[in-house]
Short mmCIF file of N, CA and C in Angstrom, two decimals:
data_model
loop_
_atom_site.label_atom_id
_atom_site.label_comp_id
_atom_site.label_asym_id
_atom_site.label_seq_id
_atom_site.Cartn_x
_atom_site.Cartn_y
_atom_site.Cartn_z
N UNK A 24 129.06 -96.94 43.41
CA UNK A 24 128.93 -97.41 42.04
C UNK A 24 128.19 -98.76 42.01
N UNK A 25 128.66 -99.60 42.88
CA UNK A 25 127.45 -100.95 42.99
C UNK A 25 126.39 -100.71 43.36
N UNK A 26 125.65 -100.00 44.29
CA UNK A 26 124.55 -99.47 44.56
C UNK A 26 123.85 -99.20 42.86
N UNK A 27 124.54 -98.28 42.21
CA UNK A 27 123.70 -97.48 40.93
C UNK A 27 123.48 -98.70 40.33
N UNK A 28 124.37 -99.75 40.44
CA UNK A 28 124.68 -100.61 39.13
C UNK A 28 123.34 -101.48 39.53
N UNK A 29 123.41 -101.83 41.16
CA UNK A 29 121.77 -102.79 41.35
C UNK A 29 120.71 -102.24 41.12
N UNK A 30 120.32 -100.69 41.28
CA UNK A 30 119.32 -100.29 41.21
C UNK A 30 118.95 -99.82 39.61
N UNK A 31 120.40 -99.89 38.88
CA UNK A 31 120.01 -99.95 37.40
C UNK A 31 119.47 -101.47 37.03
N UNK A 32 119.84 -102.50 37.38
CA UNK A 32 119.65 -103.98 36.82
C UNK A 32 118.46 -103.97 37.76
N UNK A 33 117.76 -103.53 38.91
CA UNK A 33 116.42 -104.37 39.61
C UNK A 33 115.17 -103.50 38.19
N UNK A 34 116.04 -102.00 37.82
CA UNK A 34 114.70 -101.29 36.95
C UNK A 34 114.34 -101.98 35.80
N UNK A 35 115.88 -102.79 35.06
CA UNK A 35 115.42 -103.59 33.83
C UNK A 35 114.70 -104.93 34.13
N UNK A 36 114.13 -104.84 35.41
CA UNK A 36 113.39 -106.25 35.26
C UNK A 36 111.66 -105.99 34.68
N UNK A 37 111.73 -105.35 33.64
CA UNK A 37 110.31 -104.94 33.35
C UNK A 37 110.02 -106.28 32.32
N UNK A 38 108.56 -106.82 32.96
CA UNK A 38 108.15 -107.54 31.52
C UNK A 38 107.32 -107.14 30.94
N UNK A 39 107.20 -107.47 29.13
CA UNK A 39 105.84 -106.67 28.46
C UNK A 39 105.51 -108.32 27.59
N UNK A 40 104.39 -107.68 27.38
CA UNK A 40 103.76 -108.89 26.90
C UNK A 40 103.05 -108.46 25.84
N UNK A 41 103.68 -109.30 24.18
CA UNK A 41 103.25 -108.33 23.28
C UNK A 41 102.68 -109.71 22.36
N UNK A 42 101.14 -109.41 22.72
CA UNK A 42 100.18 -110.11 22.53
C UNK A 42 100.05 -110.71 20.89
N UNK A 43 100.42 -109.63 19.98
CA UNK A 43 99.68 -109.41 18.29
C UNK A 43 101.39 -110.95 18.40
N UNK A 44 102.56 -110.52 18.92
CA UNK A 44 103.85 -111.44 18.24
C UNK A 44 103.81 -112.59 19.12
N UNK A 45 103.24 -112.49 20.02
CA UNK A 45 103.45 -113.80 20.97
C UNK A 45 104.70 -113.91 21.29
N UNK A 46 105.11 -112.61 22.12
CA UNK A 46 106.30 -113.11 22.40
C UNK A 46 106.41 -112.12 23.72
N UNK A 47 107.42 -112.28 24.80
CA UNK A 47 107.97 -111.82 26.05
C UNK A 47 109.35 -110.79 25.68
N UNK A 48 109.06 -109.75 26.16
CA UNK A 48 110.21 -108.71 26.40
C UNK A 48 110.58 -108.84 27.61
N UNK A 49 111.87 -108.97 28.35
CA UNK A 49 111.74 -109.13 29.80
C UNK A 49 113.48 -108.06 29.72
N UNK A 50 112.88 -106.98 30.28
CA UNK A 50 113.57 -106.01 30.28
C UNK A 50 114.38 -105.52 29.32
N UNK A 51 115.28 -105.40 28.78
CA UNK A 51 115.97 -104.50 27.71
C UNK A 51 116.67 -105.93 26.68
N UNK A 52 116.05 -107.11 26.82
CA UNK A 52 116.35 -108.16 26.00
C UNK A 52 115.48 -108.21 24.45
N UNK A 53 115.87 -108.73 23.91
CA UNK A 53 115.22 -109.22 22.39
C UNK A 53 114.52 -109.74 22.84
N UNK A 54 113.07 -109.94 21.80
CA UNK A 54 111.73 -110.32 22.39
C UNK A 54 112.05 -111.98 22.23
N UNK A 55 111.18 -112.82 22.84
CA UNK A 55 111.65 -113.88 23.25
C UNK A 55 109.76 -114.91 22.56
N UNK A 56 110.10 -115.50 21.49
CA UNK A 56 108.72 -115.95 21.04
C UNK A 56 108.28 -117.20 21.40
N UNK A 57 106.91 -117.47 21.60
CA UNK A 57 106.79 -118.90 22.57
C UNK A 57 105.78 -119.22 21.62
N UNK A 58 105.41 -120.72 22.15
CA UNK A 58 104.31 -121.51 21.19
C UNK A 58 102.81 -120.76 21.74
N UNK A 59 101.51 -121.29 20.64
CA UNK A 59 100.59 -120.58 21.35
C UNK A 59 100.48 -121.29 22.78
N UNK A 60 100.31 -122.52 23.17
CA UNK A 60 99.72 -123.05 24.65
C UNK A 60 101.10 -122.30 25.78
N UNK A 61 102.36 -122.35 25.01
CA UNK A 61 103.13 -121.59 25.85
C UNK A 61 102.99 -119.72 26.64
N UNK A 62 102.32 -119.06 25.27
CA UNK A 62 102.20 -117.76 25.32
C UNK A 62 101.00 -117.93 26.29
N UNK A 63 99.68 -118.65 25.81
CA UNK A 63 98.49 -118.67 26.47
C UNK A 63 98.33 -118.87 27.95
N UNK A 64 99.47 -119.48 28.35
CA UNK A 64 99.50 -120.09 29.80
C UNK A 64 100.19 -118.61 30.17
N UNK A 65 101.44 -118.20 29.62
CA UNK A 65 102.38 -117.16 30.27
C UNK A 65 100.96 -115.86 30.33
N UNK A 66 100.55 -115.97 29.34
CA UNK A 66 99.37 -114.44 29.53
C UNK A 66 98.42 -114.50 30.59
N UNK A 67 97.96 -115.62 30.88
CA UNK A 67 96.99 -116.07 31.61
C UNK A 67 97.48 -116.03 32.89
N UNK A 68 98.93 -116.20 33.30
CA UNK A 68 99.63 -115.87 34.95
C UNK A 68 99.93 -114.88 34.96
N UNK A 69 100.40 -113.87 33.82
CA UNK A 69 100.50 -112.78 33.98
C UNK A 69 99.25 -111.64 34.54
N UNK A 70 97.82 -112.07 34.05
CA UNK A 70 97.10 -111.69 34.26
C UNK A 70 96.53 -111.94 35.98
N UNK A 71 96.52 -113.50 36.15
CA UNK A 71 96.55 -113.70 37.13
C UNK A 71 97.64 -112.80 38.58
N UNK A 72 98.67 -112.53 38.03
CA UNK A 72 99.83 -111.57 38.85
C UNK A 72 99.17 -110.19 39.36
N UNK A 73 98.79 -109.70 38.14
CA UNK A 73 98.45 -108.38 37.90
C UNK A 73 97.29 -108.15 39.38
N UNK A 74 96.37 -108.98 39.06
CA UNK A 74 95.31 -109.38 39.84
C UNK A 74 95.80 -109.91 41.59
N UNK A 75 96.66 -110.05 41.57
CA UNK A 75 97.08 -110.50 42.91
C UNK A 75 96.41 -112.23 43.53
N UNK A 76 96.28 -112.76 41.80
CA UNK A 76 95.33 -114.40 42.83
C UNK A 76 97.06 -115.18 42.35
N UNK A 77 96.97 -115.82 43.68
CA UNK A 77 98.19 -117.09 43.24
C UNK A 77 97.31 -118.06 43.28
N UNK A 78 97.81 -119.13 42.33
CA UNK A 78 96.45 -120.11 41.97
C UNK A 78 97.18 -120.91 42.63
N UNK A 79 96.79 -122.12 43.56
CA UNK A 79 96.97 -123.40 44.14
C UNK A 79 96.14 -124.79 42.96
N UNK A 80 97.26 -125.57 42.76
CA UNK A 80 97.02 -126.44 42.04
C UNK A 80 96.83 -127.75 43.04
N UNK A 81 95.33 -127.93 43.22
CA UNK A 81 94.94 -129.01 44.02
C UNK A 81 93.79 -130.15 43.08
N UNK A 82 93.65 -131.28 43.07
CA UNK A 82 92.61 -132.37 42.15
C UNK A 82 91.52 -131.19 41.96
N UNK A 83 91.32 -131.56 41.20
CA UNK A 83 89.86 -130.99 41.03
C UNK A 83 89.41 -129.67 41.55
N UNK A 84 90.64 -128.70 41.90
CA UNK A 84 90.79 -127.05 42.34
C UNK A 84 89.62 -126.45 41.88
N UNK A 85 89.29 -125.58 41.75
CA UNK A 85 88.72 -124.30 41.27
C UNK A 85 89.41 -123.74 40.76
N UNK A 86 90.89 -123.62 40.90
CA UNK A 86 91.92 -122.80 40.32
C UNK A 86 92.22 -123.17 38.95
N UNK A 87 92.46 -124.38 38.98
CA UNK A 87 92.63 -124.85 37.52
C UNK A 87 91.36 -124.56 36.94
N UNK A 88 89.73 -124.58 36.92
CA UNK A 88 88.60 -124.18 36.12
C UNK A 88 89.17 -122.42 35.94
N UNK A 89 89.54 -121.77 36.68
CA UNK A 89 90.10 -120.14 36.24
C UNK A 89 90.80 -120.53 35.27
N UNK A 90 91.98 -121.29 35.45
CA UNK A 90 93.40 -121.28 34.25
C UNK A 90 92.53 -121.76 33.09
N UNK A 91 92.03 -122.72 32.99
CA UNK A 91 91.25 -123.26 32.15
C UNK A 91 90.73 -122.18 31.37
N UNK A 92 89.80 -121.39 32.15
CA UNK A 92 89.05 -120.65 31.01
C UNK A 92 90.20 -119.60 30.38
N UNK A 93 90.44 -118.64 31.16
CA UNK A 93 91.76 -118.24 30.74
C UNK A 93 92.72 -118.52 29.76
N UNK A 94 93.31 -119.85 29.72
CA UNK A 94 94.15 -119.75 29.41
C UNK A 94 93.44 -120.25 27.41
N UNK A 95 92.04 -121.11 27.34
CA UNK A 95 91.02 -121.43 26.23
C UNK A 95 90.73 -119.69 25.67
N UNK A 96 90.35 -118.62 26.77
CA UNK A 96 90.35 -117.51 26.08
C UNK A 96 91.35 -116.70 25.16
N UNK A 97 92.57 -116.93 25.95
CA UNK A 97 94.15 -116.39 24.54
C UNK A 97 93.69 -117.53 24.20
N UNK A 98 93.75 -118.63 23.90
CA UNK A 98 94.55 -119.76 23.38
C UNK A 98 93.44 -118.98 21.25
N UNK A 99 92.10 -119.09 21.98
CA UNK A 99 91.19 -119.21 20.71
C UNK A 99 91.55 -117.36 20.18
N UNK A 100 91.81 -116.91 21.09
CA UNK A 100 92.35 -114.85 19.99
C UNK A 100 93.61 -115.54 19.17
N UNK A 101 94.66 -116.21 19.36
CA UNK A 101 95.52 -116.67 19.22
C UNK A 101 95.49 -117.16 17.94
N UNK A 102 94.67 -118.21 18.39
CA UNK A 102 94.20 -119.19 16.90
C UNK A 102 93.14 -119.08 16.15
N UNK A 103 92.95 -117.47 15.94
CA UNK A 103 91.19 -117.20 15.36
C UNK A 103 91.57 -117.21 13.92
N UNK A 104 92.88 -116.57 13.25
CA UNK A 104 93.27 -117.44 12.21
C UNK A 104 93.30 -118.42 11.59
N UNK A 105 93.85 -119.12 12.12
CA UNK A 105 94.22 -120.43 11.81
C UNK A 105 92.61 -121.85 12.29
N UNK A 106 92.59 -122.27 11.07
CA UNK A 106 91.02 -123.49 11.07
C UNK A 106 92.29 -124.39 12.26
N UNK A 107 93.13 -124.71 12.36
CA UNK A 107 93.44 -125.94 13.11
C UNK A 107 93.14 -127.51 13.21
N UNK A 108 93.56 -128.11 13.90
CA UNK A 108 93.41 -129.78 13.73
C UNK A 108 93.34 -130.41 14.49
N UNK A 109 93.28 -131.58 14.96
CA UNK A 109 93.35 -132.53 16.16
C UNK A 109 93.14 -132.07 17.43
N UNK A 110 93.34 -131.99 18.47
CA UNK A 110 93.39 -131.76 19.82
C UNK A 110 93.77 -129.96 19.91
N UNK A 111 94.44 -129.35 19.17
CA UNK A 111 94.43 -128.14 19.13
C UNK A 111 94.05 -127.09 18.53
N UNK A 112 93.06 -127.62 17.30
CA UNK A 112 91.59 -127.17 16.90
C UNK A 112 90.27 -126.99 17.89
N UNK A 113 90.38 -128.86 18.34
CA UNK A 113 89.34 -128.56 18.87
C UNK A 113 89.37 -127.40 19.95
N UNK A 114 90.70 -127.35 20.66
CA UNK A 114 90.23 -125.96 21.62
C UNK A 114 90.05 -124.64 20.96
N UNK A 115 90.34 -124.32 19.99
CA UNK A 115 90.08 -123.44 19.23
C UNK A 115 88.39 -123.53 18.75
N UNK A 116 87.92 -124.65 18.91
CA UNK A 116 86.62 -124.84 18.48
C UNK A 116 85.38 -124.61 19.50
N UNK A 117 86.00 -124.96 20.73
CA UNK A 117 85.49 -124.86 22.25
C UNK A 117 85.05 -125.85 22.54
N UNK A 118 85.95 -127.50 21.76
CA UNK A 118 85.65 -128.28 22.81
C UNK A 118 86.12 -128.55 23.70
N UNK A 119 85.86 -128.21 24.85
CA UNK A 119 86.86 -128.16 25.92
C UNK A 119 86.86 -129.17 26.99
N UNK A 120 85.88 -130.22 26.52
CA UNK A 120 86.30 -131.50 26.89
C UNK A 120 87.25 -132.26 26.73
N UNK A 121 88.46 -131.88 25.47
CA UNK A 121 89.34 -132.16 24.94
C UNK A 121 90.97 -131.55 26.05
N UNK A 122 90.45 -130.88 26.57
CA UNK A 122 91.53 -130.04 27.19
C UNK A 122 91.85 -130.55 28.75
N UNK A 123 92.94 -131.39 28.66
CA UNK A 123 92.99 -131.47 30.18
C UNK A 123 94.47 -130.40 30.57
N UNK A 124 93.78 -129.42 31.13
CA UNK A 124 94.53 -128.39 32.00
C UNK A 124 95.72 -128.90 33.00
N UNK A 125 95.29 -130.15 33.63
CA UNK A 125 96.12 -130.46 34.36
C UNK A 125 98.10 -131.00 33.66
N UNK A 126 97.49 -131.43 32.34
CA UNK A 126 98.21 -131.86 31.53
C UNK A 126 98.93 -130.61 30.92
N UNK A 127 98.46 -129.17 30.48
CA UNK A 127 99.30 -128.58 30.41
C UNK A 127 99.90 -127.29 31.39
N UNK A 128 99.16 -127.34 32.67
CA UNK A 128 100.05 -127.23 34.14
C UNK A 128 101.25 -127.80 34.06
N UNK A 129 101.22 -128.98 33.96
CA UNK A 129 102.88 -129.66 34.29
C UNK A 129 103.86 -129.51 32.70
N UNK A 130 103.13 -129.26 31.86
CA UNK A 130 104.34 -129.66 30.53
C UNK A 130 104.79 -128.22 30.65
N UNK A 131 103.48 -127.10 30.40
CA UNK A 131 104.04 -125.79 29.60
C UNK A 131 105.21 -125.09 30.72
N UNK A 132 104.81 -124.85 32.09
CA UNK A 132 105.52 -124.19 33.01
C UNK A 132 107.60 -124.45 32.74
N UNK A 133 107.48 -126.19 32.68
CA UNK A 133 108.85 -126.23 32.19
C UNK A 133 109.70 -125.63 31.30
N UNK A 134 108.36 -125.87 29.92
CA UNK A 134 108.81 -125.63 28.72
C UNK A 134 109.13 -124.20 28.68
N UNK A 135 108.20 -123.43 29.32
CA UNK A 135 108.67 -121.40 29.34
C UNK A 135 109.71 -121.43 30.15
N UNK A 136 109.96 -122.02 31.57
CA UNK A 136 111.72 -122.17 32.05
C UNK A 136 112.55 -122.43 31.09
N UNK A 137 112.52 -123.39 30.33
CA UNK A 137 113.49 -123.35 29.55
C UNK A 137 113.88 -122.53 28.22
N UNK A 138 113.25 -122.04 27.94
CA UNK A 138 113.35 -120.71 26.90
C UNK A 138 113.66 -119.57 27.55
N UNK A 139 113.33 -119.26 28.74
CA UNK A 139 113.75 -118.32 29.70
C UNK A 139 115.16 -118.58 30.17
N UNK A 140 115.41 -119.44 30.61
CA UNK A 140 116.73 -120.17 30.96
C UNK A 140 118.09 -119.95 29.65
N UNK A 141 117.69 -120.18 28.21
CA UNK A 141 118.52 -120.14 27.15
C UNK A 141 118.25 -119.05 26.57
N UNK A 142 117.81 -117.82 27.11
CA UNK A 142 117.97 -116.66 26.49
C UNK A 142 118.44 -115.38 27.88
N UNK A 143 117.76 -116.12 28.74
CA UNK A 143 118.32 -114.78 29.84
C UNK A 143 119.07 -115.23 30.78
N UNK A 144 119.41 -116.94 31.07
CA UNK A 144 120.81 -117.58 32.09
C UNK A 144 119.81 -117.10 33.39
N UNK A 145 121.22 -116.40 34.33
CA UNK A 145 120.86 -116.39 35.87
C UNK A 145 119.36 -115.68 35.66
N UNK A 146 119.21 -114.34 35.08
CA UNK A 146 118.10 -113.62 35.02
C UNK A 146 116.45 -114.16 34.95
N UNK A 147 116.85 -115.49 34.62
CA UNK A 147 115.08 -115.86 34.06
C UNK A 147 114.48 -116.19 35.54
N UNK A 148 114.89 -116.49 36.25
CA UNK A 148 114.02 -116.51 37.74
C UNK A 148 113.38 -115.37 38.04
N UNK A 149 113.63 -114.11 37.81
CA UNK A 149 112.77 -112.96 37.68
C UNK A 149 111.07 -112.67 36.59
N UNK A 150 111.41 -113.94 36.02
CA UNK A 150 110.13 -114.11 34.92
C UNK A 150 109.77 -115.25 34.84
N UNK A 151 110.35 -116.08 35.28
CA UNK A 151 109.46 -118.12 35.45
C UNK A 151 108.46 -117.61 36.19
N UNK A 152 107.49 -118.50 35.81
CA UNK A 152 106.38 -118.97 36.79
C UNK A 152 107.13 -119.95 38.15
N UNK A 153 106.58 -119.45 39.49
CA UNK A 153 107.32 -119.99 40.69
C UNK A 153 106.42 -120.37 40.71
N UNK A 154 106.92 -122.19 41.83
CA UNK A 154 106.14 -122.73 42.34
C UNK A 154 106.69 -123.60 43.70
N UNK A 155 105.72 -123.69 44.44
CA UNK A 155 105.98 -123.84 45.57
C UNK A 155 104.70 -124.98 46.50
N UNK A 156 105.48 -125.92 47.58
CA UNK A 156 104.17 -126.88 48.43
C UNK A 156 104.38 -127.68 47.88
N UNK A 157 103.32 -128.57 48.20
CA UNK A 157 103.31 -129.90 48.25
C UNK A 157 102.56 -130.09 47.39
N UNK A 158 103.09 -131.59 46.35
CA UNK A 158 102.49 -131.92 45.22
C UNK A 158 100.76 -132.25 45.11
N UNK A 159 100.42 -131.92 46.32
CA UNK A 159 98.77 -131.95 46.31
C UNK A 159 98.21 -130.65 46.38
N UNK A 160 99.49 -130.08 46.41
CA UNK A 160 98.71 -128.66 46.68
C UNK A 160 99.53 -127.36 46.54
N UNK A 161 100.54 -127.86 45.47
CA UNK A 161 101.30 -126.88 45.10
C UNK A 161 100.74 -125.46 44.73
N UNK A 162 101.85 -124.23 44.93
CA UNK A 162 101.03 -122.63 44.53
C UNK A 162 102.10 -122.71 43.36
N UNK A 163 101.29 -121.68 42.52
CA UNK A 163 102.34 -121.09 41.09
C UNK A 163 101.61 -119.66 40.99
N UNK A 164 102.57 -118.94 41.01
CA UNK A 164 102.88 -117.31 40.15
C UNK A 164 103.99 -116.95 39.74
N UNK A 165 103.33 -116.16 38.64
CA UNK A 165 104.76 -115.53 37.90
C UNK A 165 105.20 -114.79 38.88
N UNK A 166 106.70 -114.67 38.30
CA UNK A 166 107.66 -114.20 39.70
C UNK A 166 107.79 -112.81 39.57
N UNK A 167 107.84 -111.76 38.57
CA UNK A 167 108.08 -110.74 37.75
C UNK A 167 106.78 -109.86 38.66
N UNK A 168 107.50 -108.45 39.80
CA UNK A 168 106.44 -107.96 40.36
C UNK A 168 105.46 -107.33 39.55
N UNK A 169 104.52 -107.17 39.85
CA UNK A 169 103.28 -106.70 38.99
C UNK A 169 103.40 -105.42 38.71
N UNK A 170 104.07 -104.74 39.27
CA UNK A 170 104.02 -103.17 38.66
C UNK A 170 104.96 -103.38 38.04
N UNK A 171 105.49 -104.30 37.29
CA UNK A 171 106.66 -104.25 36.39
C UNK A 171 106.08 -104.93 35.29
N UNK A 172 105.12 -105.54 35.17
CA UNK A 172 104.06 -106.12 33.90
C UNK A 172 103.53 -104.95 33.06
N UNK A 173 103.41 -105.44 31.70
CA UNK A 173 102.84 -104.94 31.04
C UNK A 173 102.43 -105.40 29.77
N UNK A 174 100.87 -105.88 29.50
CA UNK A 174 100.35 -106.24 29.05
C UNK A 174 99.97 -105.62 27.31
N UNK A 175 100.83 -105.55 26.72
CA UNK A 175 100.34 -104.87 25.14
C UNK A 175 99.66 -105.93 24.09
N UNK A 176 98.24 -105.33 24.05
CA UNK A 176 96.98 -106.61 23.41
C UNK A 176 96.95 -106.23 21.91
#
């Protein structure tokens, strides 16, 4: 009976990603809604997962110019609505001189732990973005295996 019971709880670790609400299904939970730079970053590692690249966050990486574009590509489907304002217009506008990536590397990753954390407890480590190394050269991927993603645009 514990056997059925783990191999029932490892199947609900499915995540979907439902693009039109901006929000995370992570297995048989209520959908879970994030800000756009929050959703934009989570779509953008998800994609990255799918793909098999773990990005290393090093000065001046290459990895961060991927997240970058990436994450400016949801960010502007996102906000094609909305004219916008200040610093989060302009990325909607494509100035993307305005955008320091590195700046939302370190804020957003927390901020989706913690919405993950107050809706799914022990479970959200199956869907944080992991990260790992040394602060010059830390790696991050979503933790959620890739054949368990699913991307609805």
């Amino acid at each position: 009976q514990a056997v059925a019971l783990t191999q029932q709880d490892l199947g609900d670790f499915s995540l979907e990603i439902d693009c039109a609400r901006m929000s995370i299904k992570c297995g048989d939970t209520e959908l879970i809604k994030l800000t756009e730079r929050e959703f934009s970053f989570y779509w953008a590692m998800a994609e990255f997962k799918l793909a098999g690249k773990v990005l290393c966050k090093t000065p001046n990486g290459e990895d961060a110019a991927l997240l970058k574009e990436k994450f400016l590509r949801h960010y502007r489907v996102l906000k094609k609505k909305t004219q916008g304002h200040g610093v989060e217009g302009s990325y909607q506008k494509g100035n993307v001189e305005n955008l320091d990536i590195d700046d939302i590397w370190k804020e957003v990753p927390s901020r989706i732990r913690a919405k993950l954390q107050k809706h799914l407890k022990d479970y959200a480590k199956y869907y944080e973005i992991e990260s790992w190394g040394k602060n010059n050269s830390k790696r991050y991927q979503l933790a959620t295996l890739k054949e368990r993603i699913h991307i609805k645009e």
